[in-house]
Coordinates of C-alpha atoms and ligand atoms in Angstrom, one line a residue:
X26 CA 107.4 -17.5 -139.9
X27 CA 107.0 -20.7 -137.5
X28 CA 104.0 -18.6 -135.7
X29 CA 102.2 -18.0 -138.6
X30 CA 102.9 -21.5 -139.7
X31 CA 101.3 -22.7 -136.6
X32 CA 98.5 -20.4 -136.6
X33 CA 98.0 -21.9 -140.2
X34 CA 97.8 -25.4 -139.0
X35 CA 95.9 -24.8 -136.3
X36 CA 93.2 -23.1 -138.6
X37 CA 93.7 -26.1 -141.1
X38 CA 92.8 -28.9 -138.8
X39 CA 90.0 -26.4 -137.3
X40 CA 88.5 -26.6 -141.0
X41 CA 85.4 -29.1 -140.2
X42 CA 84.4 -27.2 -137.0
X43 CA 84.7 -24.0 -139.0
X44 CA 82.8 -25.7 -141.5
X45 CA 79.9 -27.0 -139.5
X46 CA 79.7 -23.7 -137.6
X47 CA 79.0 -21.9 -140.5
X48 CA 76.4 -24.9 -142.0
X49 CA 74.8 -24.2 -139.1
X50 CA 73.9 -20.4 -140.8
X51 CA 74.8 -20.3 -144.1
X52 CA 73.8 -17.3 -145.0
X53 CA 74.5 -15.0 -141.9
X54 CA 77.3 -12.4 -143.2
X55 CA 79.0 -12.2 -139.6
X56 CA 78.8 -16.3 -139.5
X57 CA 80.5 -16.9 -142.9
X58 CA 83.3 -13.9 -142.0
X59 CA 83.8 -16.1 -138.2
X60 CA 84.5 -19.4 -140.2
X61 CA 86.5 -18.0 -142.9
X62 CA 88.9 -15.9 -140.7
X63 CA 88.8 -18.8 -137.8
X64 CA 87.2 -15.7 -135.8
X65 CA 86.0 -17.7 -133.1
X66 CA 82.0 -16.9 -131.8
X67 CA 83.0 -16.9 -128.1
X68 CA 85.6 -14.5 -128.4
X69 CA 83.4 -11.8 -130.6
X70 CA 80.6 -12.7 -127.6
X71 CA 83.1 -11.4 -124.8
X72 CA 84.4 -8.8 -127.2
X73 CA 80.4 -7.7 -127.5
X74 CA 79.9 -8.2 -123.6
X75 CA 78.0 -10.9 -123.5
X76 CA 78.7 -14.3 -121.9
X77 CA 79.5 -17.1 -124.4
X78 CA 77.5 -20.5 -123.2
X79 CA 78.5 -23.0 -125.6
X80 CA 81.2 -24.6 -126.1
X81 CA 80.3 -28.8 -126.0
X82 CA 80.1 -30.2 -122.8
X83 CA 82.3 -33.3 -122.3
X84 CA 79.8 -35.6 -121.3
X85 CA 77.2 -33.9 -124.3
X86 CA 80.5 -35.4 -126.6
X87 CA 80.4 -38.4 -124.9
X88 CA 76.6 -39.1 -124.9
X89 CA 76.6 -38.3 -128.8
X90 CA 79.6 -40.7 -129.2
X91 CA 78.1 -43.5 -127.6
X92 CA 74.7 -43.1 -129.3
X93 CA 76.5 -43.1 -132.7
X94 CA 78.8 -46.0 -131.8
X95 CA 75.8 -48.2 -131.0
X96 CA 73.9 -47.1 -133.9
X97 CA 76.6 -48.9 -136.1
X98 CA 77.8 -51.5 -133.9
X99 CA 76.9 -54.8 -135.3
X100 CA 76.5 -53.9 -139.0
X101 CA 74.8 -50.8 -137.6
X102 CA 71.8 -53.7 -137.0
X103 CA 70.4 -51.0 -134.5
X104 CA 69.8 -48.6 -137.1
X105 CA 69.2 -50.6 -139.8
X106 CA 65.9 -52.1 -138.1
X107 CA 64.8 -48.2 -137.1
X108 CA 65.3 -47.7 -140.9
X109 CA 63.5 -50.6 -141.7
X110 CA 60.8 -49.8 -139.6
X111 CA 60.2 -46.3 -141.2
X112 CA 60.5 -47.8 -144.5
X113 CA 63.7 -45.9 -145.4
X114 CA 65.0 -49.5 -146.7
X115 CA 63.3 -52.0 -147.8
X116 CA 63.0 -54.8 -145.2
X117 CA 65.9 -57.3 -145.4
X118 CA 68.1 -54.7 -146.2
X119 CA 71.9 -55.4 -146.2
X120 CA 75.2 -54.5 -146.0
X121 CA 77.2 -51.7 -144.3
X122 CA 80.2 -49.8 -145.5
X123 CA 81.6 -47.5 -142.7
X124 CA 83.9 -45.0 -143.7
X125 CA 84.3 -43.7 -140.5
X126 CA 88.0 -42.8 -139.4
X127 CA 89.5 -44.8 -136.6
X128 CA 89.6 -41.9 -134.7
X129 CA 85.9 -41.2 -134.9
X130 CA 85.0 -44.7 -134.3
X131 CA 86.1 -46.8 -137.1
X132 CA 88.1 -49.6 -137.9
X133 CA 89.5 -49.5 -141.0
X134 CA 90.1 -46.0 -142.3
X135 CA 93.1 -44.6 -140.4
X136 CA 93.5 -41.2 -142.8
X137 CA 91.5 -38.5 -144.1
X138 CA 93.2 -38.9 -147.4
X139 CA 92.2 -42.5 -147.2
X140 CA 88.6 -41.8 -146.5
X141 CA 88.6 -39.1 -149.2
X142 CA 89.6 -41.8 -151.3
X143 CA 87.4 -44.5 -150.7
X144 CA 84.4 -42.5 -150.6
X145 CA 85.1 -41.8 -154.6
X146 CA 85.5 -45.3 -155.0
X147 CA 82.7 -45.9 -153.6
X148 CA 80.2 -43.2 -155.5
X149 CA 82.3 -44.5 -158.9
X150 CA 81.5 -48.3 -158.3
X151 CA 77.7 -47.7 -156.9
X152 CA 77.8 -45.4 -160.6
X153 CA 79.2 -48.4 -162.3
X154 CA 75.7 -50.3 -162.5
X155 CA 76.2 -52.5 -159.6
X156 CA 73.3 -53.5 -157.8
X157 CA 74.4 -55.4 -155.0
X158 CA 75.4 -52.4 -152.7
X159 CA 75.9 -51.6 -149.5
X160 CA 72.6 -50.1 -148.4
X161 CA 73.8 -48.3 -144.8
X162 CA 76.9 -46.1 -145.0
X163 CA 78.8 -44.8 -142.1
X164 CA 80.2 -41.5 -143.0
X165 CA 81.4 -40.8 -146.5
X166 CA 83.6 -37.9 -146.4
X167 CA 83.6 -35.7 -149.5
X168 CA 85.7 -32.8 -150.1
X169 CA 83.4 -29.7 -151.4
X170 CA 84.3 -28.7 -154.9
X171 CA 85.4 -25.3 -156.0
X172 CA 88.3 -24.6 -153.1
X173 CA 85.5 -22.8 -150.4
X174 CA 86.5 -21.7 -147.2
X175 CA 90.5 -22.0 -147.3
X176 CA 92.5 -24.1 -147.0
X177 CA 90.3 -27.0 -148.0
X178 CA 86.3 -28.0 -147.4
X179 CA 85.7 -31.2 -146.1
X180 CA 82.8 -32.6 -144.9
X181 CA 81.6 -35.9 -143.1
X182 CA 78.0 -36.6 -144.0
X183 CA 76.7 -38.9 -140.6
X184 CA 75.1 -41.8 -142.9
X185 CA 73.3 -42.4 -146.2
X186 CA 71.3 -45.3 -147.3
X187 CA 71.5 -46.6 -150.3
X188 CA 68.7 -47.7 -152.6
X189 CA 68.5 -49.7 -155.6
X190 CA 65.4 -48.3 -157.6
X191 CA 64.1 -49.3 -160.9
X192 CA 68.0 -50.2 -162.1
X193 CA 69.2 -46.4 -160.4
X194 CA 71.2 -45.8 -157.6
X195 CA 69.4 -43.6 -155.1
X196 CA 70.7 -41.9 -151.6
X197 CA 69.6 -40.3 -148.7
X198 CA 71.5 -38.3 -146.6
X199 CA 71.0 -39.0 -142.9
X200 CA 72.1 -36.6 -139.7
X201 CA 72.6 -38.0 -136.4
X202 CA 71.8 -35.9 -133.3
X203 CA 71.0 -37.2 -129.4
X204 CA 68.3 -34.8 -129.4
X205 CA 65.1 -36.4 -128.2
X206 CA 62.6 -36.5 -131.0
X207 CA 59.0 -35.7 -129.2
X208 CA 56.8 -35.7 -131.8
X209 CA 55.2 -32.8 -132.5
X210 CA 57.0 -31.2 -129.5
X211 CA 60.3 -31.8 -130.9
X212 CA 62.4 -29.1 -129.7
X213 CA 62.3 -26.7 -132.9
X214 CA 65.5 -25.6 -133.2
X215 CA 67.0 -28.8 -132.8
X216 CA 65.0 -29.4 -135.8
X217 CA 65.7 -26.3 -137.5
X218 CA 69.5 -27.2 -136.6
X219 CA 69.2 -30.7 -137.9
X220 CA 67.4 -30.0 -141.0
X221 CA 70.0 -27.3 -141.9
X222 CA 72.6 -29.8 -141.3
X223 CA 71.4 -32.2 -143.5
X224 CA 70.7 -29.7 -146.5
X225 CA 74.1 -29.0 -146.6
X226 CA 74.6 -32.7 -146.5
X227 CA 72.2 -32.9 -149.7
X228 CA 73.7 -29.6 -151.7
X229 CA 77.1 -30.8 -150.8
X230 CA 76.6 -34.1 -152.2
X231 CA 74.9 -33.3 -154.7
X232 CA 78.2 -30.8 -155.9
X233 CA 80.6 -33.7 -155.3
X234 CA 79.0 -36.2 -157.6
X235 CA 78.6 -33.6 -160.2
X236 CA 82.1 -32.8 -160.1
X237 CA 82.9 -36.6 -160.5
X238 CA 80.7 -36.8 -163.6
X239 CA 78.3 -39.1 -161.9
X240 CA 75.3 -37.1 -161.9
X241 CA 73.7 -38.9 -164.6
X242 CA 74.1 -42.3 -162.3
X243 CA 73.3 -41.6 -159.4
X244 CA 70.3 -39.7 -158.2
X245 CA 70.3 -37.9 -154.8
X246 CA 66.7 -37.5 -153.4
X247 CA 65.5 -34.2 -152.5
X248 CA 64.0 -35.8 -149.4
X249 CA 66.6 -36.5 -145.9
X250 CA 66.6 -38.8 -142.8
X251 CA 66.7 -37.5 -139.4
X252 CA 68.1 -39.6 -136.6
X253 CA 67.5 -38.6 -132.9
X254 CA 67.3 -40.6 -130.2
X255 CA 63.6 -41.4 -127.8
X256 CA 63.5 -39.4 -125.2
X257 CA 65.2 -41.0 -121.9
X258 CA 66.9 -44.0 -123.9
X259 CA 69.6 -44.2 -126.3
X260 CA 67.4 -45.8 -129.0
X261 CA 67.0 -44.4 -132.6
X262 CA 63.9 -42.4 -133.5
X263 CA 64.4 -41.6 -137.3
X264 CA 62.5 -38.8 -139.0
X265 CA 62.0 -39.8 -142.3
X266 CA 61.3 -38.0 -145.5
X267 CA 62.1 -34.6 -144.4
X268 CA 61.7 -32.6 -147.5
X269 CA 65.1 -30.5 -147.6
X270 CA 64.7 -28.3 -151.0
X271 CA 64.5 -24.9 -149.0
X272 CA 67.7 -26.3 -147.1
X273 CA 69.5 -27.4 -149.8
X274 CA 69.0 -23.9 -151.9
X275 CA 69.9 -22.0 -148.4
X276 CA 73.4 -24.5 -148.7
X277 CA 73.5 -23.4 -151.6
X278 CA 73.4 -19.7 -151.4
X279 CA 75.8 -20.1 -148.5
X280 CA 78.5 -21.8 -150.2
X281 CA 78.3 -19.6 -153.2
X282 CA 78.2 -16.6 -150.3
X283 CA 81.4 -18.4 -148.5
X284 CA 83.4 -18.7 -151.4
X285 CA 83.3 -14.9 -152.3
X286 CA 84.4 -14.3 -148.7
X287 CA 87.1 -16.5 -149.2
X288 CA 88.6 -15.5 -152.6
X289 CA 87.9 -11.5 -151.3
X290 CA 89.0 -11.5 -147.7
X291 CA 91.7 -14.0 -146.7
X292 CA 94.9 -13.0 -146.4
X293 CA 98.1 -14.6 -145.1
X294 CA 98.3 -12.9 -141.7
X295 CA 94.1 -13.7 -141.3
X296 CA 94.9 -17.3 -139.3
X297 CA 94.4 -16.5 -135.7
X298 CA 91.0 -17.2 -133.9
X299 CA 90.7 -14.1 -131.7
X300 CA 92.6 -11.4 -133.8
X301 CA 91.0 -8.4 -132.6
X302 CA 90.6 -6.2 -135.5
X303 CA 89.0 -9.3 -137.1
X304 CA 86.5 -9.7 -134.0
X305 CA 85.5 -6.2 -135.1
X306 CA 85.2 -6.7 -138.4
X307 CA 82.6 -10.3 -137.2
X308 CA 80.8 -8.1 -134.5
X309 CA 80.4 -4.9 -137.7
X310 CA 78.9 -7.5 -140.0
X311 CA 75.5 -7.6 -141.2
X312 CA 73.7 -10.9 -139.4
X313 CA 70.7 -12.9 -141.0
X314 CA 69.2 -14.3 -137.4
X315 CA 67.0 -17.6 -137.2
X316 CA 65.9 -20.1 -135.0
X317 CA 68.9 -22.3 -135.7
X318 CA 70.8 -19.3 -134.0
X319 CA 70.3 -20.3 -130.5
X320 CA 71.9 -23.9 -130.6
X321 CA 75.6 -22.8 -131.8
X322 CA 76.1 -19.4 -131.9
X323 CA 77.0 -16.9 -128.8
X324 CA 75.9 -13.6 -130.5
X325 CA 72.5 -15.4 -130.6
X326 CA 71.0 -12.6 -127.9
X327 CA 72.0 -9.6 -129.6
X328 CA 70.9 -10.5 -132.9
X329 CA 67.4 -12.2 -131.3
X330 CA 67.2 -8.8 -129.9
X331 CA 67.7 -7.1 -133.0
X332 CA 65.4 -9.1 -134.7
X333 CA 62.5 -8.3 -131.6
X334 CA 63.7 -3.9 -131.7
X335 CA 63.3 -4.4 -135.6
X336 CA 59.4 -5.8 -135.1
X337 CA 61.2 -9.1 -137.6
X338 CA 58.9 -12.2 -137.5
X339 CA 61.6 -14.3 -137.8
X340 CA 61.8 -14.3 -133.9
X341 CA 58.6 -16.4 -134.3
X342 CA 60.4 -18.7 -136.7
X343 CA 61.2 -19.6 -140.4
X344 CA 57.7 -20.6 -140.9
X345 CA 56.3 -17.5 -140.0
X346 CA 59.1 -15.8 -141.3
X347 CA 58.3 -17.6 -144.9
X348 CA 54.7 -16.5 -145.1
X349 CA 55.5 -12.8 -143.8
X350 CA 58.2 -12.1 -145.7
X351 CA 59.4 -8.4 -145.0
X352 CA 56.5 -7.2 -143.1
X353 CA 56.4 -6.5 -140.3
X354 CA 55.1 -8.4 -136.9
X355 CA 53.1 -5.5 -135.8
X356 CA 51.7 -4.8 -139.5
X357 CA 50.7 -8.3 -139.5
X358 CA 48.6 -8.4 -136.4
X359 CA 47.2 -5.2 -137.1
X360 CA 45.9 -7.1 -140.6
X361 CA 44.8 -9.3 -138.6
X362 CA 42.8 -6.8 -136.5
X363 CA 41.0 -6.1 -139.4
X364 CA 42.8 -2.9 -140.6
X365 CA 42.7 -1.9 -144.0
X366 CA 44.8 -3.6 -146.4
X367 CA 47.2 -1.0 -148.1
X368 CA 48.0 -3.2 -151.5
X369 CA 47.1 -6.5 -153.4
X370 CA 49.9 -8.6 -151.4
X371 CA 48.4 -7.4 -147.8
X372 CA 44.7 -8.1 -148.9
X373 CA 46.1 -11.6 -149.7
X374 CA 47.6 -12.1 -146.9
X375 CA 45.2 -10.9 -144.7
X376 CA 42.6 -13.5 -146.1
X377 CA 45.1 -16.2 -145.9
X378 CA 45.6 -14.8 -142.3
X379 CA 41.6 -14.7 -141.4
X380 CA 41.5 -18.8 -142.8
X381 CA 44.2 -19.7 -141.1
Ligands
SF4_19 S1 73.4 -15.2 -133.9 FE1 73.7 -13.5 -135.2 S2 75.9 -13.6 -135.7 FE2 75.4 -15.6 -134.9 S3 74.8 -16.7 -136.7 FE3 72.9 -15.9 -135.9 S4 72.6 -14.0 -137.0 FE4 74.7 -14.6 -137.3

């Protein structure tokens, strides 16, 4: 049917989007269902009654376009001297491979096939024992393993340095954002957001040089780069060594997560973004709310205000989140009025509590 052929096509070149949205919460039921199905957010919002506000500003595009473009202008010397300066290369690094497609920015690479291809070209020579590599790379693009989230996975990592340590090959996957980094006033779900980003960068990765066998040469570190911009300028301000093992396992979870939903849900008629039995079916799904929530998703206010009715302390963020676990907000400030601990793990907590 030519419709449903179209519908199909749309959804197919809608796969990265679809992909990034769900990165965004990997392991939010209702998210997962919205990317596999093409359900767009917006429309389940107005089906919900709310009023969707995202949606990318033009001149948000633009901005990020421009930042990007003059981070690798040049050999990506801009970058590469931010990099240098945090010691994520050595000084005197070189080289610069960019992968990007033309369309993104680029020069060279006009396909997606043809960056597919010359990204595993470029993890099979940097796994041949080379050591004079390219140490800045402008968007690899690797296909996720295992068929998840149909038709195909792909997925653009922003950059990754290499690193020639001790005779090994070792990366670092880098995300790009024009948020302003302000310290320790960095905006925290732009960090959340970023962070989350680049841990699917790092599981993702990590899956693709598996798959090609060339685990046992190249080592990916456990440890990311973020790249905002200063606030009021256009100028790199790189967060380095952001420790992304509770991302990468949360990838993780989320892919294994998105690939059931696949293989059990899909069907042939499934390809058209506001279909409304399959807005239902994303508005009836169970929801796993966090901070990273409020940059990308428009149900963010009904699930933040599930989390607050439910007493959750995830509406005071992952960290709190971590260290709370199931209990409750009020139960926790009640420990921490002194009531009586009920078991072992509320004693504990309440003395970690009383130190803190
Ligand atoms: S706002 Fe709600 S539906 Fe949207 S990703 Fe977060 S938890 Fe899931």
């Amino acid at each position: 049917m030519p419709e449903v052929d179209e519908l199909r096509q749309e959804a197919r070149r809608n796969t990265r989007g679809r992909f990034e949205q769900w990165a965004k919460n990997p392991t939010c039921p209702a998210n997962t269902l919205s990317a596999v199905h093409n359900v767009r957010l917006d429309a389940a919002a107005r089906a919900a009654g709310l009023t969707p506000s995202f949606g990318q500003s033009p001149f948000a595009i633009a901005r990020g376009n421009r930042f990007e473009a003059g981070l690798f202008h040049d050999d990506a010397a801009r970058l590469r001297s931010a990099l240098e300066r945090k010691r994520c290369l050595p000084d005197g690094s070189t080289g610069f491979l960019d992968l990007r497609l033309r369309m993104n920015g680029g020069t060279k690479i006009k396909s997606v096939d043809e960056a597919l291809q010359k990204t595993e070209a470029w993890l099979r020579d940097l796994a041949s024992g080379q050591t004079d590599v390219d140490s800045v790379v402008a968007a690899p693009m690797i296909r996720i393993p295992k068929g998840v989230i149909l038709p195909e996975a792909l997925l653009i990592i922003d950059v990754v340095t290499v690193r020639v340590d001790g005779g090994g090959i070792r990366l670092q996957v880098g995300e790009i954002k024009v948020f302003p980094d302000r310290g320790g006033h960095t905006d925290p779900h732009q960090l959340a957001t970023a962070r989350a980003q680049a841990g699917v960068y790092q599981h993702a990765l990590v899956l693709a040089i598996d798959s090609l066998g060339l685990a046992e040469a190249i080592e990916i570190s456990p440890e990311g780069l973020l790249v905002f911009t200063w606030p009021g300028s256009n100028s790199p301000a790189i967060r380095p060594n952001e420790d992304l093992t509770y991302q990468a396992i949360r990838a993780e979870r989320g892919f294994q997560r998105l690939e059931e939903v696949a293989e059990s849900l899909v069907h042939d008629d499934d390809w058209s973004a506001d279909n409304p039995t399959l807005v239902q079916r994303v508005l009836e799904s169970d929801t796993d709310y966090s901070e990273a929530c409020l940059s990308f998703c428009d149900l963010a206010p009904r699930c933040h205000e599930r989390a607050v009715l439910a007493d959750d302390p995830i509406i005071l963020g992952a960290d709190v989140k971590r260290v709370l676990g199931d209990m409750t907000l009020s139960r926790a400030l009640e420990l921490l009025d002194g009531a009586e601990p009920a078991d072992d793990r509320e004693a504990d907590l309440q003395r970690s509590l009383a130190e803190s």
